[in-house]
Coordinates of C-alpha atoms and ligand atoms in Angstrom, one line a residue:
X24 CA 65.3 91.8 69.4
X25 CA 68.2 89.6 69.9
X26 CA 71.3 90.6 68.1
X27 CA 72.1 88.2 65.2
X28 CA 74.9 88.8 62.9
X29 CA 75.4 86.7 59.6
X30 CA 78.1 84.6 60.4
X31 CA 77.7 81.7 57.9
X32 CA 80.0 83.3 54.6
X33 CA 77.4 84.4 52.0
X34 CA 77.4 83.0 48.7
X35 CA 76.6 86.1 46.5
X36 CA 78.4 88.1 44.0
X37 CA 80.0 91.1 44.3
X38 CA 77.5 93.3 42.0
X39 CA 74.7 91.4 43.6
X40 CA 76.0 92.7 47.2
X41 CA 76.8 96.4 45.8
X42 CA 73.5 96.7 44.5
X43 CA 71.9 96.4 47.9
X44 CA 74.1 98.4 49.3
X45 CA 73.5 101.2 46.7
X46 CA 70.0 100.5 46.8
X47 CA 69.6 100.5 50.8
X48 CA 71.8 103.7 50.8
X49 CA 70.3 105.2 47.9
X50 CA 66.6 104.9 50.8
X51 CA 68.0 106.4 53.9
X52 CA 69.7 109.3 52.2
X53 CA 66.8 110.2 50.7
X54 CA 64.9 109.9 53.7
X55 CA 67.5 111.6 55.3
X56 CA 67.1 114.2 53.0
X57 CA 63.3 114.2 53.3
X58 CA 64.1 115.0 56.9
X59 CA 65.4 117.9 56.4
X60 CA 63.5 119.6 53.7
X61 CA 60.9 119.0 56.2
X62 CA 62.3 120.6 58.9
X63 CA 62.8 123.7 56.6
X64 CA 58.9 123.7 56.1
X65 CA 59.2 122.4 52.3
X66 CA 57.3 119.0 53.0
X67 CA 53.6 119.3 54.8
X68 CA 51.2 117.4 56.1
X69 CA 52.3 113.4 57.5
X70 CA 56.1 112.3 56.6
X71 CA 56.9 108.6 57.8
X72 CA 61.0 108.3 57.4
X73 CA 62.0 104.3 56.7
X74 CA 65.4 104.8 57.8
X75 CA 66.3 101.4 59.2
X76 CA 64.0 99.2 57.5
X77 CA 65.8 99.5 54.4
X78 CA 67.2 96.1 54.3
X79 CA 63.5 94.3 54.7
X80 CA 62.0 96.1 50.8
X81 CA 65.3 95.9 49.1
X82 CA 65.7 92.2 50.1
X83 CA 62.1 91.6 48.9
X84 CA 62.4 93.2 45.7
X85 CA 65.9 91.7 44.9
X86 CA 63.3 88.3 44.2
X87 CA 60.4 89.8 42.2
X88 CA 60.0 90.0 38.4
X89 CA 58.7 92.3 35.7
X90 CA 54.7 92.6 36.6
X91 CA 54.9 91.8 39.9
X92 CA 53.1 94.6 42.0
X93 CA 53.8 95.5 45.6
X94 CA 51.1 98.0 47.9
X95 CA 52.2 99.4 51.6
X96 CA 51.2 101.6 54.2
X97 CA 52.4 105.4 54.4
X98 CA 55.8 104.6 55.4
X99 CA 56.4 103.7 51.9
X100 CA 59.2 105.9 50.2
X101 CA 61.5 103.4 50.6
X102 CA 59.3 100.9 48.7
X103 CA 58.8 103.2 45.7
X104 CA 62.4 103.6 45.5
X105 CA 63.2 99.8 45.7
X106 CA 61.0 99.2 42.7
X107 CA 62.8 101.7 40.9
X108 CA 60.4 104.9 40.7
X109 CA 62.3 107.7 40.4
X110 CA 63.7 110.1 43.1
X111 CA 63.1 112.9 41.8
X112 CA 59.1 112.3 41.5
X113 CA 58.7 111.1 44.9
X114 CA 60.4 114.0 46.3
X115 CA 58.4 116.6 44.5
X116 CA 55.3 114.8 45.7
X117 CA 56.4 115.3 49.2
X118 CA 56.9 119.2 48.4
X119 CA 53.4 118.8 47.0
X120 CA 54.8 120.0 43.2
X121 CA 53.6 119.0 39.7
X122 CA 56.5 116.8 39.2
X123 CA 55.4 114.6 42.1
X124 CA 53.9 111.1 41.2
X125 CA 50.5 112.3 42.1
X126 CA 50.9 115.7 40.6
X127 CA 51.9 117.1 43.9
X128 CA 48.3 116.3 45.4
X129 CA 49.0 113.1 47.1
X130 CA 52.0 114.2 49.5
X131 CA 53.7 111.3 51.3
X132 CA 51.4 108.8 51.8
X133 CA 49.3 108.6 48.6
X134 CA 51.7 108.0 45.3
X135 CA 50.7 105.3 42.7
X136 CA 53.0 103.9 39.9
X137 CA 51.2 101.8 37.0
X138 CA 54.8 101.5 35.1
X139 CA 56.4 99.7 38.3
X140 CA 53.2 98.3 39.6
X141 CA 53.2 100.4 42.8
X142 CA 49.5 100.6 44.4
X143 CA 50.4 102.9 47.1
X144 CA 50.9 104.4 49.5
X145 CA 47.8 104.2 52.1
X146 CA 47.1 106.3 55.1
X147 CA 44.6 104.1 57.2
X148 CA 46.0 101.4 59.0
X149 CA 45.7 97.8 57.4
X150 CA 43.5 99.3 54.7
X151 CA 46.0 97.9 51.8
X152 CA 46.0 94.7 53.3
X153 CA 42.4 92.9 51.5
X154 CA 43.3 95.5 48.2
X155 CA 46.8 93.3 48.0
X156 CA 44.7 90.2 48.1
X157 CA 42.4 92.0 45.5
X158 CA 45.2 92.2 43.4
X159 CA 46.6 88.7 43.7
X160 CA 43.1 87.8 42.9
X161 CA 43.1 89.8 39.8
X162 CA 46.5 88.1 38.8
X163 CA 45.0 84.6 39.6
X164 CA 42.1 85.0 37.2
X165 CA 44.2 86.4 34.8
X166 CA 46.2 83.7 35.5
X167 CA 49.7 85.1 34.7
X168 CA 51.5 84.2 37.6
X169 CA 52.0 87.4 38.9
X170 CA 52.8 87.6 42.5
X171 CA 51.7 90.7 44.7
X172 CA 53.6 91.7 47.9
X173 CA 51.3 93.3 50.3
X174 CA 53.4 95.1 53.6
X175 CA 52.2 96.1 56.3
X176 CA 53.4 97.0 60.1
X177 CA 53.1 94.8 63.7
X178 CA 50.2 97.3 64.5
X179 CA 48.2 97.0 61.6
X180 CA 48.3 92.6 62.3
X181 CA 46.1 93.6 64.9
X182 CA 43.3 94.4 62.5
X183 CA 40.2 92.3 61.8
X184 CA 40.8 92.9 58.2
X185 CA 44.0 91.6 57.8
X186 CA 42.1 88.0 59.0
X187 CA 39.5 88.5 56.6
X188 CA 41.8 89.2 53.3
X189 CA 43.9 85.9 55.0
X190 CA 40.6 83.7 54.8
X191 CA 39.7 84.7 51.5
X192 CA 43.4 84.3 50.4
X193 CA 43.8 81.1 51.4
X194 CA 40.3 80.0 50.3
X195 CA 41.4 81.0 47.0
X196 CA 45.3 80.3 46.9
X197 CA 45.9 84.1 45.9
X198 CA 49.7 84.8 45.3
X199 CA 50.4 87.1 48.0
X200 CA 52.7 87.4 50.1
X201 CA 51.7 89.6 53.4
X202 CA 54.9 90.8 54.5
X203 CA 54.5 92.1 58.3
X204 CA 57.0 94.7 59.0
X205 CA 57.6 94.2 62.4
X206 CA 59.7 97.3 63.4
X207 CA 58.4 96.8 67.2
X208 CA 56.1 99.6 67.4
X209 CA 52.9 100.7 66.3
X210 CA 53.3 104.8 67.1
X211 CA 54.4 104.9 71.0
X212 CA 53.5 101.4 71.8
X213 CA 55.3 98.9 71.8
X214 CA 54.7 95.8 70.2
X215 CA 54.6 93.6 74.2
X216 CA 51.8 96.5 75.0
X217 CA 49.8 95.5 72.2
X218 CA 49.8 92.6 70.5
X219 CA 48.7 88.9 72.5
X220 CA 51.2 86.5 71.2
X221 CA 54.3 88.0 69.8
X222 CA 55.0 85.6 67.1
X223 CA 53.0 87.3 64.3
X224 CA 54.0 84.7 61.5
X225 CA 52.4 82.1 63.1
X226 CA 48.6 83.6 63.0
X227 CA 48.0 82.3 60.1
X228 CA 48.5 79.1 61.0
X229 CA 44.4 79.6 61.3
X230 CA 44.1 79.5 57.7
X231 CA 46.5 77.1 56.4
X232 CA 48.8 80.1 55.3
X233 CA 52.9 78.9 55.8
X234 CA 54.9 82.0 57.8
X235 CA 58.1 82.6 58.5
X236 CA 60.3 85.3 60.6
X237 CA 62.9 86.5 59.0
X238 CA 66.1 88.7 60.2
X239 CA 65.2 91.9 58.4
X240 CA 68.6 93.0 59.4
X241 CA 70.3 91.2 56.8
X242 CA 69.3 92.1 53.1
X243 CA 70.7 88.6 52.2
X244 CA 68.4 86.7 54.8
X245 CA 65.6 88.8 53.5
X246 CA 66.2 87.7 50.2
X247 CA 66.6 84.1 51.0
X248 CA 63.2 84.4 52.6
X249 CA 61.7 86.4 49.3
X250 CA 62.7 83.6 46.9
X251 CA 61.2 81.1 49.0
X252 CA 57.8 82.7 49.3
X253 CA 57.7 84.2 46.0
X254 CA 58.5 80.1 44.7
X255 CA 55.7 79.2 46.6
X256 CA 52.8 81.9 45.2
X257 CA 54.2 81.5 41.7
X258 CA 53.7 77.6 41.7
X259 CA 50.2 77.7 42.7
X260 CA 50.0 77.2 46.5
X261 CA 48.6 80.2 47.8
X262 CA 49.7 82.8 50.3
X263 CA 52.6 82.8 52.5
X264 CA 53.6 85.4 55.5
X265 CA 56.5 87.0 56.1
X266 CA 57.3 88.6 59.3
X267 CA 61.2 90.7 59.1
X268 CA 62.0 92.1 62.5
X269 CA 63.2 95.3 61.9
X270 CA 63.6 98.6 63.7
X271 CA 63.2 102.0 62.5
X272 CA 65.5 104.4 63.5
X273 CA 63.5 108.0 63.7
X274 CA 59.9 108.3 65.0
X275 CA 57.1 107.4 64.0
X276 CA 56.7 110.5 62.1
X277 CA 58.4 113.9 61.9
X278 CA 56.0 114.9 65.0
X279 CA 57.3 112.1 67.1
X280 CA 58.9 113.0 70.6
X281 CA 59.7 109.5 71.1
X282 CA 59.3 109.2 74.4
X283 CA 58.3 105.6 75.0
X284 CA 62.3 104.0 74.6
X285 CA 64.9 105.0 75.3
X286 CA 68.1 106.5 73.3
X287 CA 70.3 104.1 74.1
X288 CA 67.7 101.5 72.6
X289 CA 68.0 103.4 69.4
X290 CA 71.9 103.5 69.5
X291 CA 72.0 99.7 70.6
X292 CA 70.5 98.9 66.9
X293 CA 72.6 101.6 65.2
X294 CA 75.4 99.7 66.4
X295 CA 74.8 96.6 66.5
X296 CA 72.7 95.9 63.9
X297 CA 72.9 98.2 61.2
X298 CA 71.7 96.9 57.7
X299 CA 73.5 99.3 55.1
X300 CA 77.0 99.1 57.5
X301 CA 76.6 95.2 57.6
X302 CA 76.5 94.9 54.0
X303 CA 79.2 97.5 54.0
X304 CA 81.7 95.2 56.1
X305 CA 80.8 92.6 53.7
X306 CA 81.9 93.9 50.7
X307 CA 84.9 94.8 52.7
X308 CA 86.2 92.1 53.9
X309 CA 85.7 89.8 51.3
X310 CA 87.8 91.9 48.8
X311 CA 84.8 92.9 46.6
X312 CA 84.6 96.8 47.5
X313 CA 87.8 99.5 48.0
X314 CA 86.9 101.6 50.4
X315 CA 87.4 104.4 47.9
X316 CA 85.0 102.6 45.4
X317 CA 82.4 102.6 48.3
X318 CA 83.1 106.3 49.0
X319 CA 82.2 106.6 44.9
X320 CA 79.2 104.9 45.3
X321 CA 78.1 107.5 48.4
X322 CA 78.9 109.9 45.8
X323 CA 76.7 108.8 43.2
X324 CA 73.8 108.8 45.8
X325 CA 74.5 111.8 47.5
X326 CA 74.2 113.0 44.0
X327 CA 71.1 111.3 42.6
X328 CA 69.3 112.8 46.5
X329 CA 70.9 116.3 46.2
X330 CA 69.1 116.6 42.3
X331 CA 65.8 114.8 43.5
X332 CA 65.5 117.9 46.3
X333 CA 66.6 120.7 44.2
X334 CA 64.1 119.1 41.5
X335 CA 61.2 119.1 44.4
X336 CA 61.8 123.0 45.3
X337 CA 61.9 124.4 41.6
X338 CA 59.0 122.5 40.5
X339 CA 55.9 124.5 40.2
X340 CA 52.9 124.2 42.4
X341 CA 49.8 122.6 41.0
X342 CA 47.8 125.0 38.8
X343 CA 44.3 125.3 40.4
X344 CA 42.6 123.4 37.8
X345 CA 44.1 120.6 38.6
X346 CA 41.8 120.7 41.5
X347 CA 39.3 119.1 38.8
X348 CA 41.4 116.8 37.2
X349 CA 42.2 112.9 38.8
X350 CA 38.7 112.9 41.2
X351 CA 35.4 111.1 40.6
X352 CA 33.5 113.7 40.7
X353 CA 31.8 114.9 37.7
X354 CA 31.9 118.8 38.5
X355 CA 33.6 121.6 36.7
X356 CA 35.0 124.6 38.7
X357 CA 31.8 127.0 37.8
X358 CA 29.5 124.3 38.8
X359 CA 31.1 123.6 42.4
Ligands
TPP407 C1 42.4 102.7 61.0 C2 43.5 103.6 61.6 N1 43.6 103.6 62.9 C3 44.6 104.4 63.5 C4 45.4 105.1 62.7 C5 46.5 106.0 63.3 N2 47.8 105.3 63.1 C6 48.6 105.7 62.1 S1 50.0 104.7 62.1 C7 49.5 103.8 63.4 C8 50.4 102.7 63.9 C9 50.6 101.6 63.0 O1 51.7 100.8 63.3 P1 52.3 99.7 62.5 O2 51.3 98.9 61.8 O3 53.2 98.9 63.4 O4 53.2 100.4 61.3 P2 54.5 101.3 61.5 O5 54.0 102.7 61.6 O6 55.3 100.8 62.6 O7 55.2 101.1 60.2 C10 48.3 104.3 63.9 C11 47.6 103.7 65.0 C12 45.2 105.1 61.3 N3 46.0 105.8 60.4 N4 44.3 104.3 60.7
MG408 MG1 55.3 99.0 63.6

């Protein structure tokens, strides 16, 4: 990805701008965080850090309202966090504890939240795509002009079912926006390995369904892009596609050797292209942040991560009978 800077001056506020910079900081030091209580054995199963991408949900969010809903694949702390679910639940799903979201039986990839309108959280690739569209149709024949965000990665736009849930959306002029997170890579391959024509917005020009790339660098481009596409759904007109270009800056997942690019490729991004130190530079040089107000504000996160964690190792484990409670199945433990 080309290296794009925001150059024209951006006309926001400076609590608007401090916002998505706490809220983008407030993701990657809790993934970064995750990260670690992983490596010490606390977190099992499947982790998928977001660190990088933070700028593409937080720029979404900053244009939803009350009731809208969002869904995602597994890499979806960050999202659940952007919607304002709390830190401390998330991370004592991810040590698999009764506080978690899921009553520490989900882990990473499966946490729900009714209160923020969070559908997950799903493990198999492009599965959440046609259950977003089932939920913009819900919100279309409820007709309360709801609109539903449905994410998903580069890979998972490879998917016949993503084309189905786009034919059916359109058909119906759902409000849904499919937001493509196009971090380049789908595991170890890369998204020229893979994918046919590289410009993912435009397929679905098949459908009648408006796309657009966006620079999911910059929170404030992001947004732009959000409040056009959410104007759109809310008015009536069906779907629209979103593709940010993004990168992530860890593996895949924690068992990643990330051999397929190089470290420099990684660093060149870091750099470059940062989206937390972007907004950072912002706020400094326009005046609206100190630097020692900033350094508070890394404070209050560091803060809000450190009580999430120690929150996630003192919670209890599940009691065995919750192994009966939350499953369809109508069996109690001396039946089984
Ligand atoms: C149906 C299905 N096929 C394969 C996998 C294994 N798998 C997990 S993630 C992934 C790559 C998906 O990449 P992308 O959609 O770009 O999302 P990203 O991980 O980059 O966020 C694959 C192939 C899976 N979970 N489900
Ligand atoms: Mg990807």
């Amino acid at each position: 990805m080309a290296a794009r800077r925001t150059t024209k001056k951006p006309n926001v506020s400076k609590e608007e701008l401090l916002g998505y910079y706490r809220d983008m900081l407030l993701i990657r030091r809790f993934e970064e965080k995750a990260g670690q209580l992983y490596g010490m054995g606390l977190i099992g199963g499947f982790c998928h850090l977001y660190i990088g991408q933070e700028a593409v949900v937080v720029g979404l969010e900053a244009a939803t309202e009350e009731g809208d809903k969002r869904i995602t694949s597994y890499r979806d702390h960050g999202h659940m966090l952007a919607c304002g679910m709390d830190p401390k639940g998330v991370m004592a799903e991810l040590t698999g504890r009764e506080g978690g979201y899921s009553k520490g039986k989900g882990g990473s990839m499966h946490m729900f939240s009714k209160e923020k309108h969070f559908y997950g959280g799903h493990g198999i690739v492009g599965a959440q795509v046609p259950l977003g569209a089932g939920l913009a149709f819900a919100d279309k024949y409820n007709d309360n002009s709801r609109v539903t965000f449905t994410y998903f990665g580069d890979g998972a736009a490879n998917q016949g079912q993503v084309y189905e849930a786009f034919n059916m959306a359109a058909l119906w002029d759902l409000p849904v926006i499919f937001v493509i997170e196009n971090n380049q890579y789908a595991m170890g391959t890369a998204q020229q390995r893979s994918t046919s024509s590289q410009e993912i917005y435009k397929r679905g020009a098949a459908f009648g369904i408006p796309g657009e790339e966006v620079d999911g660098m910059d929170v404030l481009a992001v947004k732009a892009a959000s409040e056009k596409a959410v104007a759109h759904c809310r008015s009536g007109k069906g779907p629209y596609i979103l593709e940010v270009k993004t990168y992530r800056y860890r593996g895949h997942s924690m068992s990643d050797p990330a051999k397929y690019r190089t470290r420099e490729e990684v660093q060149k991004m870091r750099e470059e292209r940062d989206p937390i130190e972007s907004v950072r530079q912002l706020l400094l040089t326009g005046n609206h942040a100190t630097e020692d107000e900033l350094k508070a504000v890394d404070k209050e996160i560091k803060d809000i991560v450190n009580e999430s964690a120690e929150f996630a190792k003192e919670s209890p484990e599940p009691a065995l009978e919750e192994l009966w409670t939350d499953i369809y199945a109508d069996v109690a433990p001396q039946n089984a």
